[in-house]
Amino acid sequence: MIQGLKIATVWVLDQDRAKEFYTEKLGLEVRTDLTMGDGGMRWLTVGAQGQPDVELTLMVPGPPAMDPESAEMVKKLVAKGVLGAGVLTTDDIHGDYKRLKDRGVEFLQEPQERPYGTEALFRDDSGNWFSFTQPREGDLDTSKDWA
């Protein structure tokens, strides 16, 4: 039986740059950073402090996960900024929005009220966009705009 999500992949264009972005700008911690074998794949994961059971693996598209043609297509989509990587949550959307913006995070949308909470949108250093949300307590407020 499935018991939960442990690791999710975020496709990045440069792992060193991504490591710097996710740790220094977003404040996530490195969980694993190792190269498998001589010149092998680099396994780089980060996660939120206080949530040890979930990690993001920051992977450059390519072998062994995909063939060279597919890797180039994924890299183009990432760089174009059309891939959404997930939802990161906070308990202080307005304060964290300001802190991240001051660190140089590119926001696509300022915090706005939504039926599920208050949401901002930002891009990582590769082009992936994330929802950054302070979840609403209680049920959905369907009087709020979904857009």
mmCIF file of C-alpha atoms in Angstrom:
data_model
loop_
_atom_site.group_PDB
_atom_site.id
_atom_site.type_symbol
_atom_site.label_atom_id
_atom_site.label_comp_id
_atom_site.label_asym_id
_atom_site.label_seq_id
_atom_site.Cartn_x
_atom_site.Cartn_y
_atom_site.Cartn_z
ATOM 1 C CA MET A 1 0.000 0.000 0.000
ATOM 2 C CA ILE A 2 1.242 3.498 -0.821
ATOM 3 C CA GLN A 3 2.085 5.339 2.398
ATOM 4 C CA GLY A 4 3.116 8.751 1.082
ATOM 5 C CA LEU A 5 5.395 10.824 -1.126
ATOM 6 C CA LYS A 6 9.129 10.713 -0.262
ATOM 7 C CA ILE A 7 10.968 12.263 -3.234
ATOM 8 C CA ALA A 8 9.787 14.428 -6.130
ATOM 9 C CA THR A 9 11.968 15.395 -9.096
ATOM 10 C CA VAL A 10 12.520 18.983 -10.144
ATOM 11 C CA TRP A 11 14.277 19.237 -13.527
ATOM 12 C CA VAL A 12 17.003 21.891 -13.389
ATOM 13 C CA LEU A 13 19.506 23.176 -15.937
ATOM 14 C CA ASP A 14 22.554 23.401 -13.630
ATOM 15 C CA GLN A 15 22.793 21.530 -10.313
ATOM 16 C CA ASP A 16 25.366 23.864 -8.720
ATOM 17 C CA ARG A 17 23.252 26.907 -9.505
ATOM 18 C CA ALA A 18 20.085 25.087 -8.360
ATOM 19 C CA LYS A 19 21.751 24.059 -5.085
ATOM 20 C CA GLU A 20 22.627 27.689 -4.410
ATOM 21 C CA PHE A 21 19.101 28.867 -5.292
ATOM 22 C CA TYR A 22 17.242 26.260 -3.226
ATOM 23 C CA THR A 23 19.478 26.620 -0.159
ATOM 24 C CA GLU A 24 20.586 30.255 -0.109
ATOM 25 C CA LYS A 25 17.483 31.902 -1.551
ATOM 26 C CA LEU A 26 14.677 29.542 -0.496
ATOM 27 C CA GLY A 27 16.319 28.366 2.735
ATOM 28 C CA LEU A 28 15.964 24.632 2.105
ATOM 29 C CA GLU A 29 18.655 22.279 3.391
ATOM 30 C CA VAL A 30 20.788 19.834 1.406
ATOM 31 C CA ARG A 31 19.870 16.268 2.302
ATOM 32 C CA THR A 32 22.145 14.397 -0.119
ATOM 33 C CA ASP A 33 24.813 15.515 -2.582
ATOM 34 C CA LEU A 34 26.798 12.658 -4.054
ATOM 35 C CA THR A 35 28.008 11.382 -7.381
ATOM 36 C CA MET A 36 27.277 7.763 -8.143
ATOM 37 C CA GLY A 37 30.365 6.054 -9.519
ATOM 38 C CA ASP A 38 33.181 7.594 -11.554
ATOM 39 C CA GLY A 39 31.634 10.460 -13.532
ATOM 40 C CA GLY A 40 28.195 9.106 -12.794
ATOM 41 C CA MET A 41 24.912 10.764 -12.058
ATOM 42 C CA ARG A 42 24.851 13.384 -9.310
ATOM 43 C CA TRP A 43 22.146 12.762 -6.712
ATOM 44 C CA LEU A 44 21.261 16.125 -5.142
ATOM 45 C CA THR A 45 18.290 16.444 -2.820
ATOM 46 C CA VAL A 46 16.978 19.298 -0.706
ATOM 47 C CA GLY A 47 14.147 19.618 1.763
ATOM 48 C CA ALA A 48 12.447 21.913 4.206
ATOM 49 C CA GLN A 49 13.760 22.014 7.752
ATOM 50 C CA GLY A 50 11.161 20.390 9.962
ATOM 51 C CA GLN A 51 9.895 18.086 7.199
ATOM 52 C CA PRO A 52 12.518 15.307 7.054
ATOM 53 C CA ASP A 53 10.317 12.822 5.219
ATOM 54 C CA VAL A 54 9.959 14.745 1.910
ATOM 55 C CA GLU A 55 12.766 15.721 -0.485
ATOM 56 C CA LEU A 56 13.118 17.362 -3.884
ATOM 57 C CA THR A 57 15.748 15.829 -6.120
ATOM 58 C CA LEU A 58 17.300 18.443 -8.388
ATOM 59 C CA MET A 59 18.083 16.576 -11.592
ATOM 60 C CA VAL A 60 19.520 17.689 -14.916
ATOM 61 C CA PRO A 61 17.519 16.001 -17.698
ATOM 62 C CA GLY A 62 19.579 13.229 -19.279
ATOM 63 C CA PRO A 63 20.680 9.622 -18.895
ATOM 64 C CA PRO A 64 19.892 7.323 -17.211
ATOM 65 C CA ALA A 65 16.407 8.799 -16.721
ATOM 66 C CA MET A 66 15.918 9.800 -20.365
ATOM 67 C CA ASP A 67 17.471 9.624 -23.810
ATOM 68 C CA PRO A 68 19.405 12.637 -25.222
ATOM 69 C CA GLU A 69 16.541 13.784 -27.480
ATOM 70 C CA SER A 70 14.027 13.745 -24.624
ATOM 71 C CA ALA A 71 16.530 15.498 -22.343
ATOM 72 C CA GLU A 72 16.902 18.369 -24.814
ATOM 73 C CA MET A 73 13.116 18.737 -25.087
ATOM 74 C CA VAL A 74 12.714 18.828 -21.293
ATOM 75 C CA LYS A 75 15.551 21.363 -20.965
ATOM 76 C CA LYS A 76 13.812 23.627 -23.487
ATOM 77 C CA LEU A 77 10.505 23.381 -21.611
ATOM 78 C CA VAL A 78 12.190 24.130 -18.269
ATOM 79 C CA ALA A 79 14.069 27.125 -19.707
ATOM 80 C CA LYS A 80 10.880 28.371 -21.361
ATOM 81 C CA GLY A 81 9.214 28.432 -17.926
ATOM 82 C CA VAL A 82 6.203 26.305 -18.775
ATOM 83 C CA LEU A 83 6.718 23.592 -16.133
ATOM 84 C CA GLY A 84 5.162 23.906 -12.703
ATOM 85 C CA ALA A 85 7.158 22.013 -10.118
ATOM 86 C CA GLY A 86 4.817 22.011 -7.129
ATOM 87 C CA VAL A 87 3.437 23.849 -4.144
ATOM 88 C CA LEU A 88 5.601 25.022 -1.253
ATOM 89 C CA THR A 89 3.743 26.068 1.870
ATOM 90 C CA THR A 90 4.380 28.679 4.536
ATOM 91 C CA ASP A 91 2.672 29.963 7.665
ATOM 92 C CA ASP A 92 3.639 33.588 6.888
ATOM 93 C CA ILE A 93 3.069 34.285 3.198
ATOM 94 C CA HIS A 94 3.508 38.044 3.387
ATOM 95 C CA GLY A 95 6.665 37.951 5.535
ATOM 96 C CA ASP A 96 8.247 35.109 3.550
ATOM 97 C CA TYR A 97 7.280 36.725 0.248
ATOM 98 C CA LYS A 98 9.229 39.848 1.286
ATOM 99 C CA ARG A 99 12.213 37.817 2.600
ATOM 100 C CA LEU A 100 12.471 35.737 -0.581
ATOM 101 C CA LYS A 101 12.024 38.759 -2.825
ATOM 102 C CA ASP A 102 14.791 40.554 -0.909
ATOM 103 C CA ARG A 103 17.040 37.510 -1.581
ATOM 104 C CA GLY A 104 16.413 37.869 -5.305
ATOM 105 C CA VAL A 105 13.656 35.319 -5.927
ATOM 106 C CA GLU A 106 11.699 36.241 -9.073
ATOM 107 C CA PHE A 107 7.984 36.359 -8.294
ATOM 108 C CA LEU A 108 5.419 36.055 -11.070
ATOM 109 C CA GLN A 109 2.555 36.981 -8.764
ATOM 110 C CA GLU A 110 2.297 38.806 -5.440
ATOM 111 C CA PRO A 111 0.325 37.087 -2.632
ATOM 112 C CA GLN A 112 -3.353 36.906 -3.565
ATOM 113 C CA GLU A 113 -6.379 35.437 -1.826
ATOM 114 C CA ARG A 114 -7.581 32.160 -3.288
ATOM 115 C CA PRO A 115 -10.267 29.678 -2.158
ATOM 116 C CA TYR A 116 -7.508 27.455 -0.653
ATOM 117 C CA GLY A 117 -5.386 30.184 0.963
ATOM 118 C CA THR A 118 -3.089 33.031 0.045
ATOM 119 C CA GLU A 119 -0.846 32.257 -2.915
ATOM 120 C CA ALA A 120 2.163 33.820 -4.628
ATOM 121 C CA LEU A 121 3.973 32.363 -7.643
ATOM 122 C CA PHE A 122 7.738 32.345 -8.219
ATOM 123 C CA ARG A 123 10.311 30.858 -10.573
ATOM 124 C CA ASP A 124 13.432 28.971 -9.635
ATOM 125 C CA ASP A 125 16.802 29.695 -11.280
ATOM 126 C CA SER A 126 16.064 27.252 -14.132
ATOM 127 C CA GLY A 127 12.580 28.521 -14.999
ATOM 128 C CA ASN A 128 10.289 26.144 -13.073
ATOM 129 C CA TRP A 129 7.411 27.902 -11.373
ATOM 130 C CA PHE A 130 6.114 27.106 -7.906
ATOM 131 C CA SER A 131 2.985 28.005 -6.040
ATOM 132 C CA PHE A 132 3.972 29.481 -2.679
ATOM 133 C CA THR A 133 0.926 29.191 -0.463
ATOM 134 C CA GLN A 134 -0.239 29.838 3.048
ATOM 135 C CA PRO A 135 -3.075 27.316 3.279
ATOM 136 C CA ARG A 136 -6.450 28.535 4.433
ATOM 137 C CA GLU A 137 -7.683 27.128 7.703
ATOM 138 C CA GLY A 138 -10.957 25.272 7.367
ATOM 139 C CA ASP A 139 -12.912 24.615 4.208
ATOM 140 C CA LEU A 140 -12.441 26.211 0.811
ATOM 141 C CA ASP A 141 -13.753 29.750 0.554
ATOM 142 C CA THR A 142 -15.457 29.532 -2.821
ATOM 143 C CA SER A 143 -16.234 33.254 -2.764
ATOM 144 C CA LYS A 144 -12.559 33.885 -3.636
ATOM 145 C CA ASP A 145 -11.308 34.020 -7.210
ATOM 146 C CA TRP A 146 -9.607 30.847 -8.542
ATOM 147 C CA ALA A 147 -7.623 32.731 -11.204
#
